[in-house]
CSV table of C-alpha atoms in Angstrom, one decimal:
chain,number,residue,atom,x,y,z
S,1,UNK,CA,178.8,-172.5,-64.9
S,2,UNK,CA,181.8,-174.9,-66.2
S,3,UNK,CA,184.5,-174.2,-68.3
S,4,UNK,CA,188.3,-174.3,-68.5
S,5,UNK,CA,190.2,-171.8,-66.0
S,6,UNK,CA,192.2,-169.6,-68.5
S,7,UNK,CA,193.7,-166.6,-66.5
S,8,UNK,CA,194.1,-165.3,-62.7
S,9,UNK,CA,194.4,-161.8,-62.5
S,10,UNK,CA,197.0,-160.0,-60.4
S,11,UNK,CA,195.4,-160.1,-56.6
S,12,UNK,CA,194.1,-156.9,-55.3
S,13,UNK,CA,194.0,-156.2,-51.5
S,14,UNK,CA,193.3,-152.9,-49.4
S,15,UNK,CA,191.4,-151.6,-46.9
S,16,UNK,CA,187.9,-150.2,-46.4
S,17,UNK,CA,186.6,-147.0,-45.0
S,18,UNK,CA,185.8,-149.0,-42.0
S,19,UNK,CA,189.5,-149.9,-41.8
S,20,UNK,CA,188.7,-153.5,-42.3
S,21,UNK,CA,191.6,-155.1,-44.6
S,22,UNK,CA,190.1,-157.0,-48.3
S,23,UNK,CA,191.2,-159.4,-50.7
S,24,UNK,CA,190.3,-159.7,-54.6
S,25,UNK,CA,190.8,-162.0,-57.1
S,26,UNK,CA,189.5,-162.0,-60.2
S,27,UNK,CA,189.8,-165.1,-62.7
S,28,UNK,CA,188.6,-166.0,-66.4
S,29,UNK,CA,186.9,-168.7,-67.7
S,30,UNK,CA,185.9,-170.1,-71.2
S,31,UNK,CA,183.3,-171.9,-71.6
S,32,UNK,CA,183.3,-173.0,-75.1
S,33,UNK,CA,180.1,-171.5,-76.2
S,34,UNK,CA,180.1,-169.6,-79.8
S,35,UNK,CA,179.7,-165.9,-78.4
S,36,UNK,CA,181.0,-164.2,-75.7
S,37,UNK,CA,182.9,-167.8,-74.1
S,38,UNK,CA,185.0,-166.0,-71.5
S,39,UNK,CA,183.8,-164.7,-68.4
S,40,UNK,CA,185.1,-163.1,-65.7
S,41,UNK,CA,184.3,-164.1,-62.0
S,42,UNK,CA,185.8,-162.3,-58.7
S,43,UNK,CA,186.6,-164.1,-55.4
S,44,UNK,CA,186.0,-161.8,-52.2
S,45,UNK,CA,188.0,-162.8,-49.0
S,46,UNK,CA,191.0,-165.0,-47.9
S,47,UNK,CA,189.0,-167.6,-47.7
S,48,UNK,CA,187.3,-167.6,-51.3
S,49,UNK,CA,190.6,-166.5,-52.7
S,50,UNK,CA,192.4,-169.6,-51.4
S,51,UNK,CA,189.8,-171.7,-53.6
S,52,UNK,CA,191.9,-171.0,-56.4
S,53,UNK,CA,195.4,-172.9,-54.9
S,54,UNK,CA,194.3,-176.3,-55.7
S,55,UNK,CA,193.5,-175.4,-59.7
S,56,UNK,CA,195.9,-174.7,-62.5
S,57,UNK,CA,195.0,-172.9,-65.7
S,58,UNK,CA,193.6,-175.1,-68.1
S,59,UNK,CA,191.9,-177.1,-65.8
S,60,UNK,CA,188.2,-177.8,-66.0
S,61,UNK,CA,186.4,-175.9,-63.4
S,62,UNK,CA,182.9,-175.4,-62.1
S,63,UNK,CA,181.9,-172.0,-60.4
S,64,UNK,CA,178.6,-171.5,-58.6
S,65,UNK,CA,178.2,-167.5,-58.5
S,66,UNK,CA,175.7,-164.3,-57.8
S,67,UNK,CA,175.3,-161.8,-60.4
S,68,UNK,CA,174.8,-158.3,-58.9
S,69,UNK,CA,174.4,-154.9,-60.9
S,70,UNK,CA,175.0,-151.3,-59.1
S,71,UNK,CA,174.4,-147.8,-60.6
S,72,UNK,CA,177.5,-145.2,-60.6
S,73,UNK,CA,176.7,-141.7,-62.0
S,74,UNK,CA,173.6,-143.0,-64.6
S,75,UNK,CA,175.6,-146.1,-65.6
S,76,UNK,CA,175.2,-149.8,-64.3
S,77,UNK,CA,178.1,-152.2,-63.6
S,78,UNK,CA,177.7,-155.8,-63.2
S,79,UNK,CA,179.5,-158.1,-61.0
S,80,UNK,CA,179.8,-161.8,-60.7
S,81,UNK,CA,181.1,-162.9,-57.8
S,82,UNK,CA,181.8,-166.5,-57.3
S,83,UNK,CA,181.0,-167.9,-53.5
S,84,UNK,CA,182.0,-171.4,-54.6
S,85,UNK,CA,184.6,-172.9,-57.0
S,86,UNK,CA,186.0,-176.2,-57.3
S,87,UNK,CA,187.8,-178.3,-60.2
S,88,UNK,CA,185.4,-180.1,-62.6
S,89,UNK,CA,185.1,-184.2,-62.4
S,90,UNK,CA,184.3,-186.4,-64.9
S,91,UNK,CA,181.1,-187.4,-62.6
S,92,UNK,CA,178.2,-184.6,-63.0
S,93,UNK,CA,177.1,-185.6,-59.0
S,94,UNK,CA,177.1,-181.6,-58.6
S,95,UNK,CA,176.0,-180.3,-62.0
S,96,UNK,CA,172.6,-178.5,-62.3
S,97,UNK,CA,171.4,-180.9,-64.8
S,98,UNK,CA,171.4,-183.4,-61.9
S,99,UNK,CA,170.4,-181.5,-59.4
S,100,UNK,CA,166.8,-182.2,-59.3
S,101,UNK,CA,167.1,-185.8,-60.1
S,102,UNK,CA,164.6,-188.0,-62.5
S,103,UNK,CA,162.1,-185.2,-61.9
S,104,UNK,CA,163.8,-182.3,-63.6
S,105,UNK,CA,160.6,-181.0,-65.9
S,106,UNK,CA,163.7,-179.4,-68.1
């Protein structure tokens, strides 16, 4: 997913039931789409949170992420968990469109 970084939310941290420390950083990008153009992603773990230190608000970024849903009391909640985050470059070497080379059937 590509877009412009528009907001970095407050860092959250805590301790799990197992006694392990955790950190979570959420951020919002604007994809420029006509509908629902702002998307919020989560980064879990200090190594992932550190990916944000080299970018600033307004930078064009590329986010690779997993979607997951969980049920709680009959309602479902969906998360977009980023696992790779980087500044977009003008060249599109890492874009989805070029990931399959010239054999892309789309």
